[in-house]
């Protein structure tokens, strides 16, 4: 009987990733008979990547991270004949965010749970696989799914950061670990999801966790030995202790109260970009922790270096300059988004610039030499600021945006940002930047009191106030307001050139090519190509799953290939509830998709799934219990199982759980029954009564859903 119940819950969890739970760090050799030569990537080769356009050597292809390829065998004249060359299914069913690296005919990429795979880039034949065996229970320490955005290559090694904070070097020929180092203090809820970058023989890596009370930093490790070379903290620590870096003394003057007790934030979870022209490293720094500034810096202050770009010297990590895009951020406006380097002719002068479109919705052109903004204009509708005062270099805030009182409308952008981790691309051929834009607001209301809680998101925000209202008209208005765009932006004139409206937000990263093409995957489950100069749609492929990752292109055996990692997930389908399934549910089918002219492969049909039936037990709990359960659900559960108990298609929708009807619920929530799947025991945070109240709220939501469906069927 007990076993039967377990297996029915396990069936509900069919969408949860399989994950390794034994000895950490295993590697599988494939009897392929293929000789893999060590990937010979060094500084000269990455700096001169344009002489090697058939390879994709680093996260953004070149150090400038433009994600522009000079290849044009596939172009605006023939892309209609682009067909699937091969595909390869993955063993996880969680978000896939990685950009593959291609070196000398071998493709290397990371997947969910920080696993790494090497394949023959022409055939998809697997050469080796590596699983770092991330403990599944570490998933509670992640803001945004068990994702990984990529690997880095250097002199015969592949580097990957793992969810539990390790940096691992693998032999690129065999996939066998060479060294491994722990980059975090596991007492804190850090994680690594970003791709490392290698500069001058050092592997540079940051971390995430600024919703979970951490202090951000970026570290450099010797690529040969894994020894720490330097570390730069992005926010000051306790000023009673010595500052790790002289600039932090200055930064500490921009904080008040006891910020170090809540972490401070400023995590470097994505962009780390090397500028060989100026020998500088640029890091994108994330939001303040907690989000609510009242609890991290109560008496004001800009809170350096949160929501900033910071320039460092790569050998030493010495500070060079900073530019803070969102002083005293309180909306989760990370500045971690794609940092692109180029030279633009502005006012008749050649300027070395950074192009940046962070979460706050403003497009910045920043002078790489001085760190000063040259121009800054909103690239989408924003209401937290009216623009940027260019003399002061600071945004002009609206009073409305600062945690408005009741009845206020949502702040735009919300915490997903106007642009998140999905990489943008710059084509020097068209002079345009291609941005996957998100339009989604959020109702920020601060909590009155705040004590960081175990196993919860600790943002200092009232997550119940932010919950989707169940009034049908209000709900529909919110759903209508949320959408996405593929935006082609002219950075010199700071204005749109063209845009493609997308009914859903959370579309894919972008690739542009010299073939006058732009490639992007969509939340609706397609992979598409557009003319780069005018946005005419030229090609579309039914990918059967949401596509979020950045595509790449490369040459193998004289033919051009286009590749993208498909697989729906990340923070949007996990956390946003009804918004995530606007326009219908998208399932996760994680696989590598690779295309070439006249390819002959085809995807198997999507297996038919029985539509789930809502069958909750009767409502017996009091209103007060349901309300308590709502508070607790929104605080502890919503960030993975979805706002207001609506799943976005990746993790189980609890309204359908068979455990609602019996005590299995407590075995899952309090006794860790499903810990091997990443569902940790909440016994350190929740009592039996708390877990019962959450169950009562989930049952309430299941009944409410049945009523709503009946009402809409009548119409
Ligand atoms: Ca953030």
XYZ file of C-alpha atoms and ligand atoms in Angstrom:
716
model
C 0.000 0.000 0.000
C 2.661 2.447 1.114
C 4.800 1.503 -1.834
C 1.844 2.013 -4.164
C 1.319 5.551 -2.883
C 4.969 6.324 -3.344
C 4.899 5.166 -6.908
C 1.822 7.276 -7.677
C 3.625 10.355 -6.358
C 6.691 9.330 -8.260
C 4.532 9.194 -11.386
C 3.343 12.723 -10.738
C 6.970 13.689 -10.543
C 7.769 12.243 -13.937
C 8.752 15.720 -15.035
C 11.346 16.072 -12.305
C 14.877 15.397 -13.413
C 16.580 12.172 -12.700
C 19.669 13.024 -10.772
C 22.635 11.165 -9.405
C 22.640 10.522 -5.699
C 25.653 8.363 -5.048
C 29.366 9.046 -5.108
C 30.129 12.494 -6.422
C 31.625 13.170 -9.807
C 31.494 10.318 -12.258
C 32.491 10.207 -15.858
C 31.306 7.805 -18.491
C 33.543 6.733 -21.336
C 31.771 5.835 -24.529
C 33.203 3.099 -26.660
C 33.093 5.274 -29.700
C 36.347 4.306 -31.322
C 36.863 8.001 -32.015
C 40.060 9.698 -30.987
C 39.374 13.031 -29.339
C 42.365 15.287 -29.363
C 42.755 17.721 -26.486
C 41.002 21.025 -27.235
C 43.806 23.416 -28.053
C 42.339 26.751 -26.956
C 44.614 29.519 -25.713
C 44.697 33.319 -25.472
C 45.948 33.866 -29.020
C 43.262 31.614 -30.427
C 40.383 33.314 -28.577
C 41.703 36.829 -29.305
C 41.927 35.868 -32.995
C 38.632 33.932 -33.029
C 37.582 35.663 -36.253
C 40.383 33.769 -38.057
C 38.727 30.580 -36.757
C 35.097 31.383 -37.618
C 34.265 27.690 -37.968
C 34.700 27.221 -34.207
C 32.785 28.653 -31.257
C 35.596 29.000 -28.747
C 34.081 30.781 -25.769
C 30.653 31.585 -24.299
C 29.941 34.558 -26.609
C 32.184 33.108 -29.417
C 34.843 35.826 -29.038
C 36.059 37.782 -26.026
C 33.799 40.637 -27.197
C 30.807 38.270 -26.680
C 28.861 39.715 -29.613
C 27.461 36.299 -30.589
C 27.937 37.346 -34.193
C 29.350 34.751 -36.595
C 31.153 35.687 -39.825
C 29.844 32.435 -41.399
C 27.451 32.905 -44.323
C 27.094 29.576 -46.117
C 23.624 29.631 -44.541
C 22.131 33.013 -45.414
C 18.982 35.028 -46.037
C 18.751 33.527 -49.540
C 18.798 29.847 -48.617
C 17.828 29.504 -44.940
C 14.467 28.107 -46.076
C 16.288 24.836 -46.853
C 17.776 24.584 -43.353
C 16.849 21.157 -41.963
C 17.540 19.089 -38.877
C 20.943 17.370 -39.247
C 20.886 15.498 -35.915
C 19.464 15.707 -32.436
C 20.413 14.172 -29.125
C 18.074 13.617 -26.167
C 19.281 14.486 -22.674
C 18.742 12.581 -19.449
C 17.244 15.520 -17.531
C 13.904 17.264 -17.895
C 14.742 20.648 -16.470
C 15.677 24.033 -17.910
C 18.472 24.018 -20.490
C 20.295 27.356 -20.703
C 23.740 26.435 -22.048
C 25.582 27.781 -25.050
C 27.659 24.956 -26.563
C 31.370 25.406 -27.309
C 32.724 23.921 -30.550
C 36.463 23.298 -30.962
C 38.054 21.333 -33.820
C 34.934 19.350 -34.647
C 33.944 18.551 -31.035
C 30.968 20.127 -29.251
C 31.139 20.558 -25.459
C 28.119 21.681 -23.447
C 26.594 21.618 -19.990
C 23.053 20.532 -19.149
C 20.758 20.717 -16.124
C 22.347 19.618 -12.816
C 25.750 20.909 -14.115
C 26.451 17.816 -16.219
C 28.811 18.046 -19.220
C 28.658 16.226 -22.560
C 31.149 16.081 -25.463
C 29.922 15.102 -28.940
C 31.125 14.863 -32.479
C 29.821 18.211 -33.812
C 29.059 16.784 -37.257
C 27.232 13.629 -36.174
C 26.109 14.034 -32.556
C 27.934 10.872 -31.568
C 28.638 11.037 -27.823
C 32.330 11.051 -26.921
C 32.053 11.320 -23.152
C 29.749 12.463 -20.355
C 30.507 13.843 -16.932
C 28.135 14.098 -13.965
C 29.408 16.127 -10.984
C 26.745 14.452 -8.785
C 25.277 17.602 -7.328
C 23.399 16.588 -4.161
C 19.731 16.908 -5.181
C 18.854 18.554 -1.878
C 21.034 21.538 -2.880
C 18.173 22.546 -5.229
C 16.554 24.422 -2.329
C 19.483 26.862 -2.515
C 18.702 27.922 -6.080
C 16.604 30.864 -7.120
C 15.981 29.751 -10.665
C 16.009 26.055 -11.541
C 18.885 23.556 -11.726
C 20.314 25.209 -14.837
C 23.813 25.782 -16.200
C 24.742 28.238 -18.934
C 27.954 26.761 -20.252
C 31.508 25.536 -20.072
C 34.859 27.150 -20.878
C 37.905 25.672 -22.640
C 41.627 26.197 -22.092
C 44.654 24.160 -23.178
C 43.109 20.716 -23.165
C 40.691 21.318 -20.285
C 36.950 21.945 -19.972
C 35.723 23.951 -16.976
C 32.266 23.817 -15.423
C 30.807 25.475 -12.326
C 28.380 23.268 -10.390
C 25.132 24.166 -8.641
C 26.725 23.402 -5.274
C 29.553 25.867 -5.850
C 32.386 23.691 -7.163
C 34.585 24.599 -10.108
C 35.672 21.446 -11.937
C 38.379 21.048 -14.603
C 37.931 18.076 -16.952
C 40.339 16.577 -19.455
C 38.789 17.652 -22.765
C 39.787 14.395 -24.470
C 38.313 12.016 -21.884
C 35.961 13.995 -19.626
C 37.935 12.809 -16.587
C 38.247 15.343 -13.736
C 41.705 16.912 -13.431
C 41.007 19.132 -10.435
C 38.040 20.391 -8.451
C 37.803 23.294 -6.025
C 35.014 24.538 -3.773
C 34.432 28.241 -4.557
C 31.885 28.933 -1.792
C 31.312 28.582 1.928
C 28.554 25.935 1.979
C 27.116 27.492 5.165
C 25.577 30.050 2.803
C 23.083 29.471 -0.001
C 25.360 30.139 -2.967
C 25.128 28.424 -6.361
C 26.858 28.515 -9.746
C 24.778 28.564 -12.927
C 26.944 30.826 -15.105
C 29.641 29.878 -17.598
C 33.249 30.353 -16.478
C 35.529 32.472 -18.685
C 39.260 31.856 -19.077
C 41.595 34.847 -19.233
C 45.402 34.714 -19.156
C 45.447 31.187 -17.777
C 42.907 31.922 -15.051
C 39.368 30.582 -14.808
C 37.040 33.376 -13.667
C 33.764 32.444 -11.960
C 31.123 34.126 -9.786
C 27.946 32.784 -8.162
C 24.259 33.392 -7.475
C 22.138 33.573 -4.346
C 21.150 37.216 -3.784
C 17.587 36.219 -2.884
C 18.984 33.870 -0.249
C 21.177 36.164 1.874
C 24.651 35.953 0.406
C 27.488 38.384 -0.324
C 28.607 38.488 -3.965
C 32.113 38.000 -5.307
C 34.049 36.880 -8.336
C 37.140 34.643 -8.151
C 40.043 33.741 -10.425
C 41.600 30.247 -10.287
C 44.769 28.975 -11.927
C 43.591 26.902 -14.924
C 46.371 24.342 -14.405
C 46.043 23.753 -10.676
C 42.704 25.156 -9.488
C 44.506 27.360 -6.959
C 42.766 30.640 -6.044
C 44.622 33.610 -7.589
C 42.352 36.472 -6.490
C 38.854 37.269 -5.284
C 36.925 40.521 -5.616
C 33.949 41.110 -3.318
C 31.283 43.262 -4.933
C 29.810 44.589 -1.688
C 31.505 45.426 1.624
C 31.399 43.027 4.549
C 31.221 43.846 8.255
C 33.213 47.125 8.563
C 34.458 46.024 12.005
C 36.665 43.561 10.134
C 39.402 44.615 7.676
C 38.145 45.332 4.139
C 39.402 42.711 1.674
C 40.028 45.395 -0.942
C 40.705 49.160 -0.504
C 37.786 50.142 -2.755
C 35.357 48.434 -0.350
C 36.117 51.158 2.210
C 34.642 53.667 -0.231
C 31.768 51.311 -1.062
C 30.928 50.873 2.643
C 30.155 54.610 2.851
C 27.171 53.944 0.547
C 25.569 51.462 2.970
C 23.768 52.004 6.276
C 22.625 49.725 9.063
C 23.884 46.145 9.338
C 23.718 44.967 5.728
C 26.263 42.168 6.197
C 23.744 40.335 8.377
C 21.426 39.857 5.374
C 24.292 39.328 2.916
C 24.145 42.499 0.842
C 23.898 40.621 -2.470
C 25.658 41.847 -5.609
C 26.210 38.384 -7.045
C 28.096 37.923 -10.323
C 25.999 35.106 -11.759
C 26.403 35.617 -15.484
C 28.467 38.162 -17.427
C 32.243 38.179 -16.992
C 33.849 39.683 -20.098
C 37.502 40.244 -20.975
C 38.581 43.240 -23.070
C 41.920 42.466 -24.763
C 42.137 46.059 -26.155
C 42.273 47.631 -22.704
C 43.309 44.550 -20.714
C 40.271 44.900 -18.459
C 37.700 42.487 -17.107
C 34.065 43.616 -16.821
C 31.696 41.948 -14.394
C 27.925 42.383 -14.258
C 26.809 42.715 -10.621
C 23.379 41.662 -9.360
C 20.687 43.014 -7.062
C 20.931 43.939 -3.389
C 20.063 41.302 -0.795
C 17.410 41.599 0.605
C 15.521 43.186 -2.305
C 13.792 45.439 0.211
C 16.359 48.153 1.044
C 14.700 48.810 4.389
C 16.199 45.575 5.652
C 19.662 45.857 4.112
C 20.453 49.582 4.232
C 17.630 51.247 6.162
C 18.964 54.802 6.242
C 19.572 55.241 2.525
C 22.671 54.883 0.371
C 23.345 53.744 -3.180
C 24.724 50.385 -1.969
C 27.795 49.973 -4.174
C 28.443 47.880 -6.196
C 25.002 46.300 -6.537
C 23.346 46.598 -9.994
C 26.582 47.876 -11.545
C 29.194 47.028 -14.130
C 32.629 46.916 -12.497
C 35.952 46.913 -14.389
C 38.884 45.002 -12.867
C 42.476 44.193 -13.836
C 42.492 40.532 -14.838
C 45.859 39.563 -13.275
C 45.048 40.874 -9.811
C 41.329 41.618 -9.573
C 42.288 45.231 -8.797
C 39.406 47.689 -9.137
C 39.500 50.040 -12.168
C 36.055 51.713 -12.435
C 32.360 51.132 -11.837
C 29.100 52.329 -13.290
C 25.994 51.776 -11.190
C 22.905 51.445 -13.359
C 20.319 51.149 -10.582
C 21.454 52.926 -7.388
C 19.750 51.506 -4.297
C 18.034 48.821 -6.382
C 14.867 47.434 -4.843
C 13.279 45.645 -7.779
C 15.806 42.833 -8.373
C 17.334 44.805 -11.252
C 20.462 42.730 -11.748
C 23.119 44.157 -14.066
C 24.419 40.639 -14.841
C 22.965 40.597 -18.373
C 25.101 40.198 -21.540
C 28.019 42.644 -21.656
C 28.983 43.179 -25.330
C 32.129 44.971 -26.461
C 32.510 46.875 -29.708
C 33.640 50.142 -31.260
C 30.980 52.612 -32.394
C 31.270 55.844 -34.325
C 29.453 58.361 -32.140
C 29.455 62.071 -32.974
C 32.161 61.455 -35.592
C 34.465 59.758 -33.065
C 35.406 56.088 -32.737
C 34.536 55.052 -29.197
C 35.403 51.775 -27.469
C 32.106 50.874 -25.835
C 30.152 48.368 -23.767
C 26.601 47.663 -24.951
C 24.325 46.712 -22.064
C 20.586 46.065 -21.727
C 20.138 45.077 -18.054
C 16.959 44.065 -16.261
C 16.037 47.696 -15.509
C 14.934 48.229 -19.132
C 17.450 50.943 -20.101
C 19.942 50.446 -22.947
C 23.377 51.787 -22.012
C 26.308 52.645 -24.244
C 29.246 52.904 -21.819
C 32.776 54.163 -22.523
C 35.095 51.222 -21.795
C 38.011 53.548 -20.989
C 36.279 55.709 -18.379
C 33.223 53.675 -17.351
C 31.035 56.714 -18.050
C 27.756 56.319 -19.961
C 27.748 57.902 -23.415
C 24.005 57.439 -23.861
C 21.136 55.675 -22.074
C 17.541 55.205 -23.261
C 14.700 52.862 -22.232
C 14.401 49.999 -24.724
C 10.929 49.032 -23.478
C 8.091 50.487 -21.394
C 9.388 51.255 -17.896
C 7.708 53.140 -15.057
C 10.300 53.030 -12.236
C 12.265 55.846 -13.897
C 11.589 58.402 -16.609
C 15.090 58.037 -18.067
C 18.681 58.823 -17.149
C 20.045 62.219 -16.175
C 23.169 62.087 -18.361
C 24.981 64.824 -16.441
C 24.724 62.908 -13.184
C 24.750 59.512 -14.929
C 21.845 58.485 -12.673
C 18.299 57.334 -13.362
C 15.463 59.787 -12.757
C 13.302 57.758 -10.363
C 9.535 58.005 -10.194
C 8.155 58.160 -6.654
C 5.559 55.577 -7.668
C 8.165 52.839 -8.101
C 9.378 52.840 -4.500
C 7.187 50.145 -2.965
C 3.883 51.911 -3.425
C 1.095 51.671 -0.890
C -2.072 49.727 -1.642
C -3.995 50.085 -4.914
C -0.862 50.866 -6.852
C -0.309 49.234 -10.222
C 2.641 46.963 -10.964
C 6.137 48.334 -11.443
C 7.643 47.630 -14.863
C 9.885 45.822 -15.411
C 9.349 43.284 -12.641
C 11.963 40.949 -11.175
C 12.225 38.918 -14.386
C 13.644 42.096 -15.874
C 13.081 43.635 -19.275
C 15.943 41.350 -20.328
C 17.296 38.426 -18.318
C 20.146 35.924 -18.853
C 19.080 35.014 -22.418
C 22.060 36.390 -24.330
C 21.608 39.249 -26.780
C 23.683 39.637 -29.956
C 25.309 42.521 -31.855
C 25.869 42.390 -35.603
C 28.648 44.722 -36.791
C 27.206 44.137 -40.266
C 23.827 45.748 -39.487
C 24.991 47.811 -36.512
C 22.008 46.462 -34.543
C 21.701 44.752 -31.168
C 19.133 41.933 -30.965
C 17.523 41.714 -27.533
C 15.072 39.087 -26.207
C 12.810 41.534 -24.351
C 10.424 40.596 -21.532
C 7.405 42.754 -20.681
C 6.077 41.774 -17.256
C 5.418 44.002 -14.252
C 5.294 43.076 -10.573
C 3.501 44.436 -7.536
C 6.238 45.162 -5.009
C 5.072 45.664 -1.487
C 7.549 45.528 1.379
C 7.091 43.451 4.518
C 6.823 45.386 7.774
C 9.190 43.099 9.639
C 11.781 40.763 8.381
C 13.830 37.949 9.770
C 15.637 35.822 7.141
C 13.968 32.405 7.184
C 15.528 29.014 6.635
C 14.758 27.404 3.251
C 12.781 30.449 2.001
C 13.262 33.236 -0.504
C 14.271 36.158 1.721
C 13.566 39.249 -0.311
C 11.686 41.297 2.300
C 8.748 41.411 -0.133
C 5.147 40.513 0.591
C 4.704 37.554 -1.747
C 0.979 37.303 -0.952
C 0.397 40.876 -2.165
C 2.227 39.927 -5.353
C 0.126 36.805 -5.898
C -2.023 36.561 -9.031
C -5.526 37.881 -8.191
C -8.232 35.278 -8.889
C -10.801 37.858 -10.016
C -11.228 36.795 -13.684
C -11.187 40.332 -15.145
C -8.116 41.462 -13.190
C -6.336 38.191 -13.901
C -7.024 38.493 -17.623
C -5.791 42.101 -17.675
C -2.517 41.023 -16.047
C -2.098 38.099 -18.457
C -2.764 40.415 -21.419
C -0.083 42.831 -20.243
C 2.642 40.174 -20.185
C 4.469 39.381 -23.429
C 7.836 39.290 -25.149
C 9.670 40.805 -28.104
C 12.632 40.170 -30.318
C 13.897 43.741 -30.553
C 16.501 45.020 -33.030
C 17.980 48.123 -31.403
C 20.166 50.791 -33.000
C 22.717 51.580 -30.258
C 24.142 54.709 -31.927
C 20.789 56.444 -32.263
C 19.260 54.631 -29.261
C 16.070 53.658 -31.043
C 14.346 50.519 -32.314
C 15.019 49.386 -35.891
C 12.417 46.587 -35.928
C 10.694 44.239 -33.540
C 8.834 40.940 -33.505
C 6.007 40.745 -30.983
C 5.871 37.494 -29.058
C 2.708 36.514 -27.172
C 4.760 34.980 -24.368
C 7.825 36.350 -22.572
C 10.908 34.188 -21.771
C 12.067 33.578 -25.348
C 15.536 32.458 -26.269
C 19.020 33.914 -26.569
C 20.026 35.343 -29.940
C 22.650 34.593 -32.624
C 23.346 36.918 -35.557
C 25.406 35.995 -38.632
C 27.088 37.525 -41.652
C 24.444 35.668 -43.698
C 22.085 38.531 -42.689
C 20.350 36.205 -40.243
C 19.150 36.334 -36.665
C 18.262 33.053 -34.909
C 16.100 32.816 -31.798
C 14.174 30.090 -29.982
C 10.754 30.863 -28.530
C 8.735 30.180 -25.399
C 6.008 28.808 -27.659
C 8.330 25.991 -28.807
C 9.857 27.077 -32.117
C 13.351 27.859 -33.362
C 13.249 30.694 -35.902
C 15.356 32.752 -38.323
C 14.791 36.372 -39.358
C 16.480 38.756 -41.756
C 18.933 40.688 -39.584
C 18.457 43.987 -41.408
C 14.654 44.202 -41.459
C 13.147 41.421 -39.330
C 11.420 39.490 -42.117
C 10.658 35.982 -40.882
C 12.458 33.433 -43.093
C 12.353 30.067 -41.326
C 10.774 28.250 -38.384
C 11.237 24.798 -36.885
C 8.834 23.122 -34.460
C 11.112 22.283 -31.525
C 8.320 20.594 -29.484
C 9.543 22.401 -26.347
C 10.340 25.902 -25.145
C 13.787 27.053 -26.330
C 15.666 29.494 -24.106
C 19.386 28.957 -24.676
C 21.707 30.926 -26.951
C 22.204 29.318 -30.410
C 25.617 28.910 -32.045
C 26.936 28.225 -35.539
C 30.089 26.402 -36.668
C 31.705 24.480 -39.522
C 32.305 20.737 -39.685
C 33.585 18.886 -42.783
C 33.103 22.013 -44.885
C 29.438 22.496 -43.944
C 27.893 25.186 -41.746
C 25.780 23.994 -38.797
C 23.433 25.863 -36.438
C 22.900 24.375 -32.972
C 20.660 25.193 -30.025
C 20.011 23.442 -26.733
C 16.237 23.047 -26.306
C 14.434 22.547 -22.995
C 11.895 24.665 -21.128
C 12.592 25.808 -17.568
C 14.387 28.459 -15.545
C 12.833 30.900 -13.113
C 9.896 31.905 -15.302
C 8.076 28.532 -15.592
C 9.016 27.656 -12.017
C 7.862 30.802 -10.254
C 5.320 32.820 -12.211
C 2.309 30.511 -12.180
C -0.566 31.392 -14.537
C 1.675 33.806 -16.460
C 4.038 30.954 -17.372
C 1.311 28.943 -19.088
C -0.295 31.905 -20.811
C -1.140 30.550 -24.257
C -0.977 26.923 -23.114
C 1.448 24.708 -21.289
C 4.898 24.097 -22.776
C 6.483 20.801 -21.904
C 10.153 20.145 -21.340
C 11.827 17.926 -23.909
C 15.524 18.469 -23.286
C 17.670 17.855 -26.337
C 20.429 19.284 -28.500
C 19.078 20.324 -31.925
C 21.553 20.740 -34.802
C 20.705 21.967 -38.312
C 22.392 22.135 -41.719
C 21.333 22.722 -45.315
C 19.421 19.687 -46.538
C 19.676 17.806 -43.213
C 17.611 14.616 -43.181
C 16.881 13.948 -39.495
C 13.429 14.354 -37.993
C 12.130 14.468 -34.433
C 10.005 11.624 -33.100
C 6.364 12.572 -32.481
C 5.588 14.062 -29.085
C 4.218 11.318 -26.845
C 0.564 11.942 -26.051
C 0.018 12.762 -22.406
C -3.288 12.090 -20.681
C -4.703 15.433 -19.558
C -4.547 15.481 -15.748
C -7.819 15.500 -13.828
C -8.372 17.631 -10.758
C -9.652 15.449 -7.971
C -8.934 17.171 -4.648
C -10.241 15.889 -1.312
C -13.112 17.899 0.209
C -12.422 21.324 1.685
C -12.546 20.944 5.448
C -10.088 23.558 6.733
C -11.132 26.916 8.193
C -10.659 30.181 6.319
C -7.946 31.148 8.798
C -6.018 27.948 8.091
C -6.282 28.462 4.334
C -5.039 32.027 4.741
C -2.102 30.867 6.888
C -1.361 28.218 4.261
C -1.392 30.858 1.522
C 1.200 32.941 3.408
C 3.415 29.907 3.900
C 2.947 28.596 0.349
C 3.883 31.940 -1.195
C 6.924 32.201 1.100
C 8.308 28.652 0.847
C 6.783 26.895 -2.154
C 5.796 29.399 -4.859
C 9.293 30.060 -6.208
C 9.479 26.463 -7.501
C 5.885 25.172 -7.647
C 4.489 28.393 -9.088
C 2.660 31.471 -7.893
C -0.825 30.634 -6.504
C -0.196 26.871 -7.021
C -0.075 26.933 -10.817
C 2.828 25.041 -12.362
C 4.587 26.415 -15.428
C 5.130 22.954 -16.884
C 8.451 21.918 -15.341
C 7.770 20.932 -11.716
C 4.642 19.107 -10.466
C 1.425 21.097 -10.166
C 0.474 20.449 -6.547
C -3.255 20.948 -7.180
C -3.170 17.530 -8.869
C -1.118 15.785 -6.186
C -2.476 12.492 -4.905
C -0.692 13.263 -1.625
C -3.324 15.916 -0.826
C -5.689 13.147 0.231
C -3.460 11.370 2.718
C -0.518 11.639 5.063
C 1.985 11.072 2.272
C 1.931 14.895 2.100
C 3.802 15.063 5.405
C 6.301 12.422 4.308
C 7.136 14.618 1.331
C 7.078 18.048 2.989
C 8.589 17.181 6.367
C 10.376 13.844 5.963
C 12.167 14.288 2.653
C 10.491 11.411 0.813
C 11.283 13.000 -2.543
C 14.697 14.416 -1.637
C 16.369 12.331 -4.387
C 14.311 14.431 -6.837
C 15.380 17.722 -5.261
C 12.325 18.185 -2.983
C 14.028 18.786 0.340
C 12.460 18.202 3.754
C 11.151 21.493 5.175
C 11.169 20.220 8.757
C 13.772 22.852 9.724
C 11.373 25.612 8.692
C 7.831 24.243 8.960
C 5.844 22.513 11.695
C 3.271 19.770 11.116
C 0.522 22.406 11.459
C 2.292 24.628 8.918
C 2.485 21.771 6.411
C -1.204 21.002 7.024
C -2.105 24.659 6.401
C -0.183 24.652 3.119
C -2.055 21.521 2.111
C -5.347 23.227 2.994
C -4.444 26.163 0.744
C -3.482 23.849 -2.131
C -6.813 21.983 -1.748
C -8.598 25.351 -1.696
C -6.838 26.377 -4.918
C -7.746 23.054 -6.561
C -11.443 23.598 -5.777
C -11.212 27.231 -6.867
C -9.723 26.087 -10.171
C -12.591 23.636 -10.741
C -15.105 26.447 -10.120
C -13.234 28.821 -12.427
C -13.151 26.192 -15.177
C -16.901 25.560 -14.775
C -17.620 29.304 -14.949
C -15.552 29.813 -18.075
C -17.105 26.727 -19.743
C -20.577 28.281 -19.213
C -19.573 31.451 -21.084
Ca 18.516 38.634 -8.933
